[in-house]
Coordinates of C-alpha atoms in Angstrom, one line a residue:
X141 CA 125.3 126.9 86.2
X142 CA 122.8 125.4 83.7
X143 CA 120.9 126.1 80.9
X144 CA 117.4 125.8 83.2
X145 CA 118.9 127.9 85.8
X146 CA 117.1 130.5 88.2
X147 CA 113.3 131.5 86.7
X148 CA 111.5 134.5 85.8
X149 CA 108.0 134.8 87.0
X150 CA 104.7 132.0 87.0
X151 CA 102.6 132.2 84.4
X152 CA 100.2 131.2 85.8
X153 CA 97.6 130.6 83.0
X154 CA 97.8 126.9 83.9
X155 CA 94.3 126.8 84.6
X156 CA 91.0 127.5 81.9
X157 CA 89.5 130.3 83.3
X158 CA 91.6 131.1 86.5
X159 CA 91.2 135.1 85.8
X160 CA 87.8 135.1 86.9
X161 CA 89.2 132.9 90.2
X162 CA 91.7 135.4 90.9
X163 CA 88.7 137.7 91.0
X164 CA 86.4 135.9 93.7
X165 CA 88.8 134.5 95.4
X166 CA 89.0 137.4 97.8
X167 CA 86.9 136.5 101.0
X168 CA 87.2 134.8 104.3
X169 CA 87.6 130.9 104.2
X170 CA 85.1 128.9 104.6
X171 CA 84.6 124.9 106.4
X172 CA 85.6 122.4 103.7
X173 CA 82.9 121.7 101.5
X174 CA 81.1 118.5 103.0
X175 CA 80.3 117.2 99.8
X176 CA 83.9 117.4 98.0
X177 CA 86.9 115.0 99.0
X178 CA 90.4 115.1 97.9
X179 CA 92.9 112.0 98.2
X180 CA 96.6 111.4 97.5
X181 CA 99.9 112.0 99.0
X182 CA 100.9 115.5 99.2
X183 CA 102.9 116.3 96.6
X184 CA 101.4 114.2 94.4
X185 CA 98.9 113.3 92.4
X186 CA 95.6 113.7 93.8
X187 CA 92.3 112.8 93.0
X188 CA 89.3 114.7 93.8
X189 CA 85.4 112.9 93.9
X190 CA 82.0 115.0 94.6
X191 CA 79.0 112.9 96.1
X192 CA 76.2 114.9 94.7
X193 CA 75.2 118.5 93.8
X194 CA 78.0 121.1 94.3
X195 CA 76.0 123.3 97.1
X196 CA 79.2 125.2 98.6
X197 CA 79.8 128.6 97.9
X198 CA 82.9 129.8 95.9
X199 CA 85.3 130.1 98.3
X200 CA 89.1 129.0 99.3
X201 CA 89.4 126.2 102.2
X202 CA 92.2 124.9 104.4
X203 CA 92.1 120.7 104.1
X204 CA 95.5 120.1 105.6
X205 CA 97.8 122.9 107.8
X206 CA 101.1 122.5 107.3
X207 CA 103.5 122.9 109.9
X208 CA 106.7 124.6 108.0
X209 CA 107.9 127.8 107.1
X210 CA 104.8 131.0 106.7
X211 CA 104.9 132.0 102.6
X212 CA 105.4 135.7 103.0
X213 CA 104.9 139.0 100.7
X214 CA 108.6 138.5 98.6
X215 CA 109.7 135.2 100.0
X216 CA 109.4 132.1 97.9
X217 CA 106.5 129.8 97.1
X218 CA 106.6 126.6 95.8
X219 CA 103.1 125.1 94.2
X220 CA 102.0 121.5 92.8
X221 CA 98.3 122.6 91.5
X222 CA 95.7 120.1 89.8
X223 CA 93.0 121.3 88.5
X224 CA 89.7 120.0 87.7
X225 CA 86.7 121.0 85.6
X226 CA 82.5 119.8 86.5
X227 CA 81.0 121.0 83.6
X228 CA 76.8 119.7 83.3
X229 CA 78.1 117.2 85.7
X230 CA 80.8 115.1 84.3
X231 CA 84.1 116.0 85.9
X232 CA 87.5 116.2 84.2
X233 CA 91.0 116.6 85.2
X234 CA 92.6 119.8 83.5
X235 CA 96.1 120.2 84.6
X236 CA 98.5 119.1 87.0
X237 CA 101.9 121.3 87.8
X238 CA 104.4 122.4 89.4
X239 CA 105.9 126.3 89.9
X240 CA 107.6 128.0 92.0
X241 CA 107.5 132.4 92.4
X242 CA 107.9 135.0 94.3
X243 CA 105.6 135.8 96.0
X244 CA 103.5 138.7 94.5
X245 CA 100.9 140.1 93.1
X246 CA 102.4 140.5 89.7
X247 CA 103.7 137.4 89.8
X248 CA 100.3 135.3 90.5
X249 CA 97.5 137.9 90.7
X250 CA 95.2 137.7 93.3
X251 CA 96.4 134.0 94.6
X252 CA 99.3 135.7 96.5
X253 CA 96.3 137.3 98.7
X254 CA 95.0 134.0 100.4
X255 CA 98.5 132.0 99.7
X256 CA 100.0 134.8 102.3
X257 CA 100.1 133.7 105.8
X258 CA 99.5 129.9 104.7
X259 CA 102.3 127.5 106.1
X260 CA 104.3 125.4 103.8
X261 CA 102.9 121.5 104.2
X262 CA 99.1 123.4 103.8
X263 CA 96.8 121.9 100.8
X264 CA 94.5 124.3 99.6
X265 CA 91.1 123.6 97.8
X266 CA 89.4 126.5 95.6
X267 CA 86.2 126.2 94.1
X268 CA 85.1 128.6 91.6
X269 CA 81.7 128.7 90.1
X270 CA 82.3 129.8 86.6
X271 CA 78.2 129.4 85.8
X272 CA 74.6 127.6 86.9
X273 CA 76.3 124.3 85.7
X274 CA 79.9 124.9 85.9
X275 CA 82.5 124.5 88.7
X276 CA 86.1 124.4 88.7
X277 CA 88.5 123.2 91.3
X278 CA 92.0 123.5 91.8
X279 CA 93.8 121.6 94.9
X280 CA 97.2 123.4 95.8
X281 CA 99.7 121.9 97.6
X282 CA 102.2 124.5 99.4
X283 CA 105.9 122.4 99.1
X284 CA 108.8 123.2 101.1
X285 CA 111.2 125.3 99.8
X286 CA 114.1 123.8 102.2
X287 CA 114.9 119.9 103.1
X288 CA 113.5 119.5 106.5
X289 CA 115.0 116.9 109.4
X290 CA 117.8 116.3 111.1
X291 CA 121.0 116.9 109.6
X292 CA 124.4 115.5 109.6
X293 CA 127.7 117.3 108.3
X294 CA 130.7 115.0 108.8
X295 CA 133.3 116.5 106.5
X296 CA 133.4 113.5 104.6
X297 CA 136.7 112.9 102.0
X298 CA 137.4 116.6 102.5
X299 CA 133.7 118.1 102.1
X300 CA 133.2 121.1 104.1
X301 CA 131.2 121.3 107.6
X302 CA 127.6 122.5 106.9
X303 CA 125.2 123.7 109.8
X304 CA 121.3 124.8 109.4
X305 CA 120.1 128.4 110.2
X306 CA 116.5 128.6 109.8
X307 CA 116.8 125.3 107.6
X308 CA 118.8 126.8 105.2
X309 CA 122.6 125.5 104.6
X310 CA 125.3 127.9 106.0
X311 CA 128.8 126.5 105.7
X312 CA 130.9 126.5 108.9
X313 CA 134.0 124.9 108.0
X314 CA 135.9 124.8 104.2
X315 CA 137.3 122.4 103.0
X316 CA 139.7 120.5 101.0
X317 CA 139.6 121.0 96.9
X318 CA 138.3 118.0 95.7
X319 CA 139.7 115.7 93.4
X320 CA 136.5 113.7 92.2
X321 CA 133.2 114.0 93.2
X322 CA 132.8 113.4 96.8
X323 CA 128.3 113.0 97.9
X324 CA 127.3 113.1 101.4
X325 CA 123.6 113.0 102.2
X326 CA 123.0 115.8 105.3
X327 CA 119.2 115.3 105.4
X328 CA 117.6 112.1 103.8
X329 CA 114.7 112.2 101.8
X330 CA 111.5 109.8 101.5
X331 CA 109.8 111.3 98.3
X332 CA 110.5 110.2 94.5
X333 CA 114.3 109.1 93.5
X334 CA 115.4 111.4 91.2
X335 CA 117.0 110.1 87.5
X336 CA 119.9 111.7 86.1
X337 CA 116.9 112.8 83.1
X338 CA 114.0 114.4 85.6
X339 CA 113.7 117.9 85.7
X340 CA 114.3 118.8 89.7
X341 CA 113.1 121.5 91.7
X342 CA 115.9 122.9 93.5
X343 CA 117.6 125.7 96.0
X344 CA 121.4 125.2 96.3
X345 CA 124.1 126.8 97.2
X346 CA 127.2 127.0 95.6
X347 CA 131.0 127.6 96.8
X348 CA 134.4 128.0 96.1
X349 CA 136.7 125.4 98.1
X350 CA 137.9 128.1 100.5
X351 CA 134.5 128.9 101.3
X352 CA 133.7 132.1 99.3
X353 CA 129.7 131.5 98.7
X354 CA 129.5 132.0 94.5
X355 CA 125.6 131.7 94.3
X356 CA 122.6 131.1 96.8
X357 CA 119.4 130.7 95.2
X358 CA 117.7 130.8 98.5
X359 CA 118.5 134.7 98.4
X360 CA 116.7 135.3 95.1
X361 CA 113.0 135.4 93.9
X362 CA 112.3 131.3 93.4
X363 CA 113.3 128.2 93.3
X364 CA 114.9 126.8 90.5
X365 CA 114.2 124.0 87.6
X366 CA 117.3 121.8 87.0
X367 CA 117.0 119.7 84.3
X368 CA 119.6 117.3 84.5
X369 CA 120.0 116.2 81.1
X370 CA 121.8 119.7 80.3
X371 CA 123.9 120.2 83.6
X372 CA 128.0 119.3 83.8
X373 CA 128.3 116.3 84.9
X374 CA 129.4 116.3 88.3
X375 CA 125.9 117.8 89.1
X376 CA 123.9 115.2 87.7
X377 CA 125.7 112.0 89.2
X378 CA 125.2 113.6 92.3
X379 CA 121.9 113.9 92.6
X380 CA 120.9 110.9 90.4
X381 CA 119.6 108.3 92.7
X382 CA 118.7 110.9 95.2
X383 CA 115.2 111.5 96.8
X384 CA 113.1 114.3 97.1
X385 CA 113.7 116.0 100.5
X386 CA 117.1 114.9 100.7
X387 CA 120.1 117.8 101.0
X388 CA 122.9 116.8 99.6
X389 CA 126.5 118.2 99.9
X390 CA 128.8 117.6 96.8
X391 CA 132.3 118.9 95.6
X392 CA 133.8 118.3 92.3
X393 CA 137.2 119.0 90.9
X394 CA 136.6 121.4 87.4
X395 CA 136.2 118.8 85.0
X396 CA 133.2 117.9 86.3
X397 CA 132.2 121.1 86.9
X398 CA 131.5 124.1 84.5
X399 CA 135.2 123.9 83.5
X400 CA 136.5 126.6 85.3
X401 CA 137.2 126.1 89.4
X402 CA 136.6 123.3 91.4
X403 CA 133.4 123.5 93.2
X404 CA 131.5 122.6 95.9
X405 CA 127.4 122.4 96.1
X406 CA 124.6 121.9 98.5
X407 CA 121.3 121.2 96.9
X408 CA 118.0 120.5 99.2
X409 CA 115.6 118.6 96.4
X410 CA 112.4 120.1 96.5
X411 CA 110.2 118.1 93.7
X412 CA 110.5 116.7 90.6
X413 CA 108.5 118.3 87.6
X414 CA 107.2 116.6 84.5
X415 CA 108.2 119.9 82.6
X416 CA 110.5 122.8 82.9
X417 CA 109.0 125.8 84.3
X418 CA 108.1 128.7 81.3
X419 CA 111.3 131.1 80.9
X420 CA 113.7 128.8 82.1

């Protein structure tokens, strides 16, 4: 359906040095470090201060448990990691993304070992000592990989009926072919409003009119990386203006779709990225 469509596997070389974090990263977590505080919404940006000498071991901690869905061996994970560097005491920001997997091994090393059995909602702190005078950190927020909240499906101007199963969109009712694009908002988001130029991180379903389910990205490896600039049209208006967390339900007559059938979506906005992920 787009050009930035479903993604192969992280890469996750996103941080300097993270092979020799893969390697002692396997151990029993520890208390948060006492010394070491991490602010800002999560999701977002974060900012991460040390008062003093780093005297915690190397070790993976829990600062927030998240209350949604348990990542799993094979199920999908979606990550917003920053990274930070303390190298003879001055500390530096590194890199900030997000990316979204599979989760396994050969997909992000050792990480999928402690990411396994964490909930979605959880931040993460590592800290890796890379030498006598050399730390890194990387915070890890685990995102949802459905819209969560309440949810309203009222067949609005012919939109099909839309129920939840485990979070995740099952349609109930068809139906009519639409003409123009029809929106309805079934869970409203709070996060960032999306522009029809970000680059959105997606699961969707889509469908026929009558119902016959053409593509469900919730049944494959990873979320996906939209970026709206290259989509048909009818995909873009609708989620322009949107907000992350929000599920929206759409149908489209062909023209503003990829030209072929009439179409109807249902996209739960997961994020919005500053990049496209690698291999899209």
């Amino acid at each position: 359906m787009t050009k930035k469509s479903i993604l192969g596997a992280i890469l996750f070389g996103l941080f300097l040095g993270i092979s020799v974090f893969f390697i002692v990263a396997r151990f029993t977590a520890p208390a948060p470090p006492s010394n070491i505080s991490v602010t800002g919404e999560f999701g977002g940006p974060v900012v991460l201060t040390i008062d003093g000498e780093v005297t915690e071991p190397p070790g993976v901690t829990t600062l927030l448990e998240g209350d949604g869905r348990k990542v799993e061996a094979g199920g999908q994970v979606l990550l917003r990691t920053s990274s930070f560097l303390l190298r003879d005491g001055d500390l530096t920001a590194t890199s900030s993304r997000t990316a979204a997997a599979s989760l396994a091994p050969e997909n992000i090393g050792a990480m999928s070992d402690w990411v396994s059995g964490k909930t979605e909602g959880s931040r993460l702190l590592a800290v890796v000592k890379n030498s006598a005078t050399s730390y890194e950190f990387v915070v890890i927020d685990l995102l949802p990989t459905a819209a969560i909240g309440e949810m309203s499906s009222t067949g609005k101007s012919g939109l099909p009926i839309i129920s939840q199963s485990g979070n995740i969109p099952v349609l109930t009712q068809p139906g009519a072919e639409p003409t123009e694009l029809v929106t309805e908002v079934a869970i409203p988001g709070t996060g960032e409003q999306v522009s029809d130029t970000s680059v959105v991180v997606a699961n969707y379903v889509r469908y026929l009119p009558d119902g016959t389910e053409l593509e469900n990205t919730w049944r494959a490896g990873a979320p996906v990386f939209i970026d709206l600039v290259e989509v048909f049209p009818g995909l873009r208006t609708g989620l322009a203006d949107q907000r992350v967390g929000s599920r929206v339900i759409m149908g489209m007559p062909a023209e503003l779709a990829s030209g072929d059938t009439a179409i109807v979506m249902v996209v739960d906005i997961l994020a919005i990225s500053e990049v496209t992920q690698s291999g899209a």
